XYZ file of N, CA, C and O in Angstrom:
636
model
N 75.978 -0.634 -24.469
C 74.760 -0.973 -25.153
C 73.954 -1.983 -24.377
O 72.725 -1.904 -24.381
N 74.668 -2.946 -23.738
C 73.949 -3.940 -22.956
C 73.189 -3.307 -21.810
O 72.156 -3.799 -21.395
N 73.700 -2.228 -21.306
C 73.009 -1.550 -20.196
C 71.738 -0.846 -20.679
O 70.795 -0.671 -19.934
N 71.692 -0.416 -21.871
C 70.529 0.290 -22.405
C 69.429 -0.652 -22.905
O 68.298 -0.242 -23.112
N 69.733 -1.895 -23.127
C 68.784 -2.866 -23.663
C 67.488 -2.970 -22.832
O 66.395 -2.936 -23.404
N 67.529 -3.086 -21.482
C 66.256 -3.147 -20.722
C 65.425 -1.887 -20.883
O 64.204 -1.945 -20.930
N 66.044 -0.755 -21.035
C 65.291 0.487 -21.203
C 64.619 0.563 -22.574
O 63.549 1.132 -22.728
N 65.240 -0.028 -23.572
C 64.631 -0.054 -24.905
C 63.332 -0.861 -24.901
O 62.367 -0.506 -25.573
N 63.295 -1.969 -24.159
C 62.071 -2.776 -24.071
C 60.950 -1.994 -23.395
O 59.794 -2.099 -23.769
N 61.299 -1.205 -22.405
C 60.284 -0.412 -21.716
C 59.722 0.686 -22.611
O 58.540 0.984 -22.595
N 60.539 1.281 -23.400
C 60.088 2.361 -24.263
C 59.236 1.869 -25.414
O 58.318 2.550 -25.864
N 59.470 0.697 -25.895
C 58.744 0.215 -27.058
C 57.556 -0.684 -26.706
O 56.897 -1.183 -27.598
N 57.273 -0.910 -25.419
C 56.168 -1.802 -25.031
C 54.824 -1.147 -25.345
O 54.580 -0.008 -24.961
N 53.947 -1.828 -26.086
C 52.641 -1.237 -26.408
C 51.719 -1.235 -25.186
O 51.851 -2.052 -24.287
N 50.752 -0.300 -25.144
C 49.761 -0.221 -24.060
C 48.474 -0.891 -24.549
O 48.029 -0.661 -25.681
N 47.871 -1.728 -23.695
C 46.627 -2.414 -24.039
C 45.522 -1.944 -23.097
O 45.730 -1.862 -21.895
N 44.337 -1.641 -23.639
C 43.191 -1.249 -22.818
C 41.920 -1.657 -23.545
O 41.839 -1.583 -24.769
N 40.939 -2.095 -22.779
C 39.622 -2.402 -23.346
C 38.712 -1.229 -23.044
O 38.572 -0.818 -21.889
N 38.091 -0.689 -24.079
C 37.167 0.425 -23.910
C 35.801 -0.023 -24.411
O 35.667 -0.524 -25.527
N 34.818 0.148 -23.548
C 33.447 -0.212 -23.900
C 32.580 1.029 -23.741
O 32.632 1.708 -22.715
N 31.765 1.293 -24.736
C 30.886 2.458 -24.700
C 29.470 2.002 -25.050
O 29.278 1.187 -25.948
N 28.488 2.528 -24.330
C 27.089 2.218 -24.683
C 26.228 3.450 -24.452
O 26.476 4.244 -23.542
N 25.242 3.600 -25.299
C 24.281 4.688 -25.190
C 22.895 4.068 -25.315
O 22.627 3.335 -26.265
N 22.045 4.340 -24.338
C 20.679 3.813 -24.387
C 19.687 4.929 -24.093
O 19.972 5.844 -23.320
N 18.560 4.830 -24.730
C 17.474 5.787 -24.502
C 16.196 4.983 -24.318
O 16.007 3.946 -24.957
N 15.315 5.473 -23.439
C 14.056 4.758 -23.230
C 12.966 5.716 -22.777
O 13.244 6.798 -22.260
N 11.743 5.285 -23.005
C 10.562 6.019 -22.554
C 9.649 5.011 -21.877
O 9.446 3.904 -22.380
N 9.116 5.382 -20.713
C 8.175 4.522 -19.984
C 6.892 5.320 -19.773
O 6.925 6.429 -19.230
N 5.767 4.758 -20.196
C 4.457 5.406 -20.062
C 3.571 4.537 -19.186
O 3.485 3.326 -19.402
N 2.929 5.131 -18.194
C 2.059 4.383 -17.277
C 0.722 5.083 -17.115
O 0.663 6.308 -17.022
N -0.333 4.281 -17.075
C -1.678 4.781 -16.787
C -2.172 3.991 -15.575
O -2.225 2.763 -15.609
N -2.518 4.686 -14.485
C -2.936 4.033 -13.238
C -4.260 3.301 -13.426
O -5.169 3.787 -14.105
N -4.354 2.138 -12.827
C -5.591 1.358 -12.853
C -6.505 1.823 -11.718
O -6.026 2.301 -10.695
N -7.802 1.679 -11.888
C -8.695 2.029 -10.781
C -8.557 1.003 -9.664
O -8.135 -0.131 -9.894
N -8.909 1.386 -8.450
C -8.811 0.447 -7.335
C -9.626 0.892 -6.138
O -9.979 2.062 -6.007
N -9.925 -0.066 -5.290
C -10.660 0.200 -4.061
C -10.037 -0.599 -2.934
O -9.705 -1.768 -3.104
N -9.852 0.043 -1.786
C -9.442 -0.668 -0.583
C -10.597 -0.606 0.403
O -11.289 0.404 0.493
N -10.809 -1.698 1.093
C -11.931 -1.774 2.020
C -11.458 -2.338 3.356
O -10.746 -3.337 3.388
N -11.837 -1.673 4.426
C -11.569 -2.171 5.777
C -12.915 -2.407 6.443
O -13.725 -1.484 6.575
N -13.130 -3.634 6.864
C -14.400 -4.002 7.484
C -14.406 -3.602 8.950
O -13.447 -3.830 9.680
N -15.489 -2.990 9.376
C -15.679 -2.659 10.779
C -16.315 -3.873 11.445
O -17.352 -4.367 10.996
N -15.694 -4.359 12.498
C -16.184 -5.556 13.180
C -17.205 -5.238 14.259
O -17.463 -4.086 14.600
N -17.812 -6.268 14.779
C -18.781 -6.145 15.867
C -18.039 -6.000 17.191
O -17.015 -6.628 17.402
N -18.588 -5.185 18.076
C -17.985 -5.085 19.406
C -19.061 -4.758 20.441
O -20.101 -4.168 20.123
N -18.792 -5.163 21.667
C -19.727 -4.922 22.773
C -18.917 -4.890 24.051
O -18.045 -5.733 24.273
N -19.173 -3.900 24.881
C -18.548 -3.895 26.203
C -19.536 -3.283 27.193
O -20.335 -2.416 26.839
N -19.466 -3.775 28.423
C -20.331 -3.258 29.481
C -19.529 -3.247 30.778
O -18.710 -4.132 31.031
N -19.726 -2.200 31.574
C -19.100 -2.161 32.891
C -19.988 -1.328 33.805
O -20.776 -0.497 33.350
N -19.893 -1.596 35.074
C -20.687 -0.824 36.011
C -20.558 -1.332 37.435
O -20.119 -2.452 37.672
N -20.964 -0.491 38.359
C -21.031 -0.866 39.773
C -22.291 -0.233 40.349
O -22.726 0.841 39.914
N -22.900 -0.924 41.295
C -24.081 -0.402 41.971
C -25.332 -0.399 41.101
O -26.194 0.450 41.267
N -25.428 -1.361 40.131
C -26.603 -1.420 39.252
C -27.155 -2.839 39.182
O -26.447 -3.815 39.397
N -28.460 -2.922 38.911
C -29.127 -4.182 38.564
C -29.259 -4.207 37.051
O -29.520 -3.173 36.437
N -29.090 -5.367 36.432
C -29.233 -5.471 34.979
C -30.247 -6.550 34.630
O -30.451 -7.502 35.365
N -30.888 -6.376 33.457
C -31.804 -7.387 32.941
C -31.882 -7.251 31.434
O -31.715 -6.159 30.897
N -32.128 -8.356 30.766
C -32.346 -8.305 29.319
C -33.841 -8.324 29.010
O -34.254 -8.518 27.882
N -34.639 -8.111 30.032
C -36.088 -8.132 29.888
C -36.680 -9.462 30.314
O -37.870 -9.565 30.573
N -35.860 -10.485 30.398
C -36.304 -11.818 30.797
C -35.512 -12.324 31.992
O -36.074 -12.855 32.939
N -34.207 -12.143 31.949
C -33.327 -12.706 32.964
C -32.648 -11.593 33.757
O -31.925 -10.770 33.194
N -32.888 -11.589 35.096
C -32.227 -10.611 35.965
C -30.737 -10.932 36.021
O -30.335 -12.096 36.004
N -29.909 -9.896 36.080
C -28.458 -10.089 36.161
C -27.806 -10.359 34.813
O -26.597 -10.575 34.740
N -28.586 -10.347 33.733
C -28.032 -10.578 32.404
C -27.144 -9.400 31.991
O -27.416 -8.255 32.319
N -26.090 -9.704 31.283
C -25.187 -8.667 30.804
C -25.370 -8.371 29.314
O -24.640 -7.576 28.748
N -26.357 -9.019 28.679
C -26.598 -8.789 27.258
C -25.409 -9.222 26.443
O -24.624 -10.059 26.861
N -25.259 -8.678 25.254
C -24.074 -8.971 24.464
C -24.371 -9.385 23.053
O -25.432 -9.112 22.512
N -23.383 -10.045 22.471
C -23.444 -10.458 21.082
C -23.767 -11.937 20.973
O -23.239 -12.741 21.721
N -24.627 -12.258 20.005
C -24.990 -13.655 19.766
C -24.405 -14.150 18.459
O -23.376 -13.664 17.995
N -25.108 -15.076 17.841
C -24.657 -15.689 16.597
C -24.584 -14.654 15.473
O -25.349 -13.695 15.433
N -23.660 -14.894 14.540
C -23.476 -13.971 13.414
C -24.233 -14.447 12.178
O -24.303 -15.639 11.899
N -24.789 -13.486 11.446
C -25.413 -13.738 10.157
C -24.823 -12.743 9.173
O -24.942 -11.535 9.373
N -24.179 -13.248 8.125
C -23.509 -12.403 7.133
C -22.564 -11.387 7.791
O -22.459 -10.247 7.358
N -21.896 -11.798 8.855
C -20.902 -10.956 9.498
C -21.412 -10.060 10.605
O -20.635 -9.387 11.261
N -22.722 -10.025 10.825
C -23.286 -9.168 11.872
C -23.823 -10.052 12.990
O -24.654 -10.921 12.759
N -23.321 -9.796 14.212
C -23.776 -10.570 15.369
C -25.118 -10.066 15.863
O -25.390 -8.867 15.836
N -25.949 -11.009 16.347
C -27.200 -10.629 17.015
C -26.825 -9.867 18.282
O -25.803 -10.148 18.909
N -27.639 -8.893 18.655
C -27.338 -8.056 19.808
C -28.473 -8.161 20.816
O -29.640 -8.017 20.476
N -28.112 -8.451 22.063
C -29.084 -8.485 23.144
C -28.834 -7.283 24.041
O -27.849 -7.238 24.777
N -29.731 -6.280 23.985
C -29.543 -5.104 24.830
C -29.949 -5.397 26.273
O -30.703 -6.341 26.540
N -29.458 -4.611 27.195
C -29.837 -4.775 28.599
C -30.333 -3.450 29.160
O -30.068 -2.387 28.617
N -31.064 -3.566 30.234
C -31.553 -2.403 30.969
C -30.892 -2.428 32.332
O -30.792 -3.480 32.966
N -30.426 -1.259 32.757
C -29.769 -1.172 34.062
C -30.545 -0.205 34.949
O -31.112 0.770 34.474
N -30.595 -0.528 36.228
C -31.230 0.364 37.207
C -30.353 0.422 38.448
O -29.577 -0.492 38.727
N -30.501 1.497 39.208
C -29.685 1.674 40.412
C -30.003 0.565 41.402
O -31.160 0.246 41.675
N -28.969 -0.060 41.969
C -29.110 -1.180 42.894
C -29.740 -0.747 44.209
O -30.717 -1.337 44.667
N -29.232 0.318 44.830
C -29.748 0.808 46.108
C -29.976 2.303 45.989
O -29.041 3.056 45.660
N -31.223 2.739 46.259
C -31.530 4.170 46.193
C -30.576 4.956 47.074
O -30.282 4.563 48.206
N -30.095 6.079 46.531
C -29.226 6.955 47.310
C -27.757 6.561 47.295
O -26.917 7.321 47.751
N -27.425 5.381 46.824
C -26.022 4.934 46.755
C -25.421 5.364 45.412
O -26.131 5.577 44.428
N -24.111 5.455 45.380
C -23.458 5.812 44.119
C -23.491 4.617 43.167
O -23.549 3.467 43.590
N -23.472 4.926 41.873
C -23.435 3.869 40.868
C -22.788 4.416 39.594
O -22.700 5.616 39.393
N -22.327 3.500 38.770
C -21.820 3.876 37.447
C -22.198 2.759 36.488
O -22.316 1.590 36.877
N -22.415 3.139 35.258
C -22.818 2.146 34.264
C -22.404 2.657 32.881
O -22.668 3.802 32.527
N -21.747 1.808 32.102
C -21.334 2.158 30.744
C -21.553 0.955 29.840
O -21.214 -0.168 30.207
N -22.151 1.198 28.674
C -22.301 0.145 27.666
C -21.915 0.731 26.312
O -22.174 1.895 26.033
N -21.241 -0.066 25.510
C -20.826 0.356 24.174
C -21.088 -0.791 23.209
O -20.749 -1.946 23.497
N -21.725 -0.471 22.095
C -22.028 -1.499 21.096
C -21.786 -0.933 19.699
O -22.247 0.156 19.373
N -21.043 -1.675 18.887
C -20.834 -1.328 17.486
C -21.296 -2.497 16.645
O -20.835 -3.625 16.843
N -22.224 -2.225 15.726
C -22.676 -3.263 14.801
C -21.707 -3.293 13.632
O -21.451 -2.270 13.008
N -21.186 -4.466 13.362
C -20.208 -4.619 12.290
C -20.823 -4.504 10.915
O -22.045 -4.504 10.743
N -19.958 -4.416 9.927
C -20.397 -4.337 8.533
C -20.931 -5.681 8.068
O -20.356 -6.731 8.356
N -22.010 -5.626 7.301
C -22.576 -6.836 6.709
C -21.693 -7.275 5.558
O -21.254 -6.459 4.741
N -21.428 -8.556 5.467
C -20.654 -9.103 4.361
C -21.631 -9.449 3.246
O -22.515 -10.281 3.430
N -21.467 -8.805 2.113
C -22.353 -9.064 0.978
C -22.131 -10.490 0.472
O -21.004 -10.977 0.440
N -23.206 -11.134 0.091
C -23.095 -12.524 -0.361
C -23.323 -12.674 -1.858
O -23.151 -13.759 -2.393
N -23.721 -11.600 -2.529
C -24.002 -11.697 -3.969
C -23.301 -10.584 -4.735
O -23.936 -9.800 -5.425
N -21.987 -10.524 -4.625
C -21.229 -9.512 -5.358
C -20.839 -10.036 -6.734
O -20.585 -11.223 -6.910
N -20.791 -9.133 -7.705
C -20.281 -9.487 -9.019
C -18.929 -8.811 -9.199
O -18.543 -7.947 -8.412
N -18.227 -9.178 -10.231
C -16.907 -8.610 -10.492
C -16.978 -7.093 -10.546
O -17.823 -6.532 -11.227
N -16.102 -6.448 -9.788
C -16.048 -4.991 -9.751
C -16.837 -4.378 -8.614
O -16.679 -3.203 -8.322
N -17.704 -5.147 -7.952
C -18.470 -4.623 -6.816
C -17.695 -4.842 -5.521
O -16.899 -5.767 -5.417
N -17.954 -3.986 -4.546
C -17.287 -4.066 -3.251
C -18.357 -4.076 -2.169
O -19.350 -3.355 -2.267
N -18.159 -4.885 -1.118
C -19.094 -4.879 0.014
C -19.209 -3.470 0.573
O -18.217 -2.739 0.622
N -20.380 -3.078 1.020
C -20.566 -1.719 1.557
C -20.003 -1.593 2.970
O -20.726 -1.420 3.936
N -18.685 -1.724 3.088
C -18.035 -1.653 4.385
C -17.962 -0.205 4.862
O -18.092 0.734 4.084
N -17.703 -0.039 6.155
C -17.691 1.281 6.769
C -16.504 2.140 6.412
O -16.530 3.340 6.592
N -15.416 1.552 5.877
C -14.227 2.318 5.549
C -13.768 1.932 4.144
O -13.111 0.911 3.958
N -14.151 2.723 3.136
C -13.802 2.450 1.742
C -13.005 3.618 1.167
O -13.309 4.775 1.436
N -12.002 3.295 0.360
C -11.263 4.309 -0.378
C -11.190 3.837 -1.825
O -10.676 2.752 -2.089
N -11.713 4.640 -2.747
C -11.691 4.284 -4.163
C -10.927 5.338 -4.953
O -11.027 6.522 -4.667
N -10.177 4.870 -5.941
C -9.483 5.777 -6.837
C -9.887 5.433 -8.267
O -10.023 4.264 -8.611
N -10.090 6.468 -9.062
C -10.458 6.230 -10.454
C -9.208 5.917 -11.257
O -8.089 6.239 -10.860
N -9.399 5.315 -12.402
C -8.281 4.995 -13.275
C -7.761 6.239 -13.965
O -8.453 7.256 -14.054
N -6.543 6.160 -14.443
C -5.954 7.280 -15.160
C -6.563 7.435 -16.538
O -7.245 6.545 -17.048
N -6.309 8.589 -17.153
C -6.800 8.876 -18.494
C -5.596 9.156 -19.377
O -4.882 10.143 -19.170
N -5.371 8.307 -20.364
C -4.191 8.453 -21.216
C -4.241 9.752 -22.011
O -3.222 10.436 -22.151
N -5.377 10.155 -22.519
C -5.590 11.340 -23.362
C -4.382 11.595 -24.263
O -4.161 10.873 -25.208
N -3.543 12.573 -23.980
C -2.416 12.931 -24.849
C -1.097 12.300 -24.409
O -0.040 12.704 -24.907
N -1.129 11.341 -23.499
C 0.097 10.694 -23.018
C 0.852 10.070 -24.194
O 0.293 9.288 -24.951
N 2.118 10.465 -24.347
C 2.916 9.932 -25.456
C 4.397 10.046 -25.124
O 4.799 10.825 -24.265
N 5.201 9.261 -25.818
C 6.644 9.329 -25.656
C 7.326 8.783 -26.889
O 6.843 7.820 -27.490
N 8.426 9.401 -27.265
C 9.188 8.930 -28.423
C 10.675 9.004 -28.124
O 11.125 9.789 -27.289
N 11.427 8.162 -28.838
C 12.886 8.224 -28.841
C 13.287 8.267 -30.302
O 12.970 7.359 -31.074
N 13.950 9.343 -30.716
C 14.381 9.499 -32.105
C 15.846 9.915 -32.104
O 16.179 11.050 -31.747
N 16.717 8.970 -32.485
C 18.155 9.243 -32.525
C 18.645 9.773 -31.173
O 19.355 10.767 -31.099
N 18.219 9.130 -30.110
C 18.559 9.446 -28.722
C 17.991 10.773 -28.232
O 18.418 11.286 -27.208
N 17.026 11.328 -28.954
C 16.304 12.507 -28.474
C 15.004 11.990 -27.866
O 14.177 11.400 -28.551
N 14.856 12.175 -26.554
C 13.711 11.659 -25.820
C 12.669 12.763 -25.686
O 12.979 13.872 -25.248
N 11.417 12.439 -26.071
C 10.316 13.393 -25.958
C 9.165 12.719 -25.229
O 8.790 11.595 -25.577
N 8.633 13.394 -24.190
C 7.452 12.870 -23.486
C 6.388 13.957 -23.468
O 6.689 15.145 -23.399
N 5.131 13.516 -23.560
C 3.993 14.430 -23.537
C 3.081 14.018 -22.399
O 2.704 12.839 -22.299
N 2.729 14.975 -21.544
C 1.886 14.684 -20.383
C 0.525 14.161 -20.822
O -0.012 14.574 -21.851
N -0.027 13.267 -20.024
C -1.362 12.746 -20.276
C -2.341 13.354 -19.291
O -2.085 14.410 -18.708
N -3.445 12.667 -19.096
C -4.444 13.131 -18.140
C -4.076 12.724 -16.727
O -2.968 12.250 -16.452
N -5.026 12.874 -15.817
C -4.773 12.525 -14.418
C -4.482 11.035 -14.294
O -4.963 10.219 -15.071
N -3.629 10.699 -13.319
C -3.290 9.296 -13.070
C -2.320 8.709 -14.080
O -2.293 7.504 -14.271
N -1.516 9.559 -14.741
C -0.545 9.042 -15.701
C 0.867 9.472 -15.304
O 1.058 10.446 -14.596
N 1.850 8.707 -15.793
C 3.254 9.021 -15.563
C 4.016 8.782 -16.852
O 3.833 7.743 -17.493
N 4.865 9.726 -17.230
C 5.734 9.578 -18.398
C 7.166 9.811 -17.936
O 7.467 10.824 -17.310
N 8.057 8.869 -18.242
C 9.453 8.975 -17.832
C 10.342 8.760 -19.050
O 10.208 7.746 -19.738
N 11.236 9.699 -19.316
C 12.208 9.558 -20.385
C 13.595 9.430 -19.790
O 13.902 10.054 -18.777
N 14.458 8.615 -20.434
C 15.783 8.372 -19.866
C 16.810 8.261 -20.986
O 16.567 7.607 -22.001
N 17.959 8.895 -20.793
C 19.084 8.837 -21.720
C 20.312 8.506 -20.882
O 20.643 9.243 -19.939
N 21.000 7.382 -21.197
C 22.139 6.934 -20.386
C 23.336 6.696 -21.297
O 23.236 5.995 -22.301
N 24.468 7.276 -20.895
C 25.734 7.039 -21.601
C 26.698 6.376 -20.623
O 26.871 6.874 -19.500
N 27.315 5.275 -21.047
C 28.239 4.556 -20.182
C 29.557 4.373 -20.921
O 29.563 3.965 -22.087
N 30.672 4.652 -20.259
C 31.996 4.452 -20.806
C 32.808 3.687 -19.780
O 32.937 4.125 -18.634
N 33.358 2.529 -20.178
C 34.155 1.693 -19.274
C 35.530 1.482 -19.876
O 35.640 1.087 -21.045
N 36.550 1.741 -19.093
C 37.935 1.519 -19.524
C 38.557 0.497 -18.578
O 38.601 0.714 -17.373
N 39.005 -0.629 -19.120
C 39.675 -1.664 -18.307
C 41.156 -1.629 -18.542
O 41.640 -1.535 -19.612
């Protein structure tokens, strides 16, 4: 009997476990807001050449260019180029980009008239809807620019 005693303890030992269960349901409804992104085009000027005479109309050898800025736009001094020596080869290139004017009197919701604008309209809720009833998730599509997400999650943990 003494030999069987340790086996009796093993057979009668109770098992312990923690069990946790959870069930959650949710609905998320979103309507996109309107928005605008704007990228301002800056001022630029470049000139290159060989075998040419240049002038801005007043000063010989002037290369022209950009001056002081007013509301984001630089003053521009153009130049005139002519061949330095008749019959000789020459090359001349000039490039000028006038930047976007920075508006000084904008009100809320207005955007400066920059050269690169992207605008999106806001969403329309219209029939957008969602319900959770006794863990039954129902979503109804809305208008453009809307999102409806329904979720049902069951979790069981045994420790």
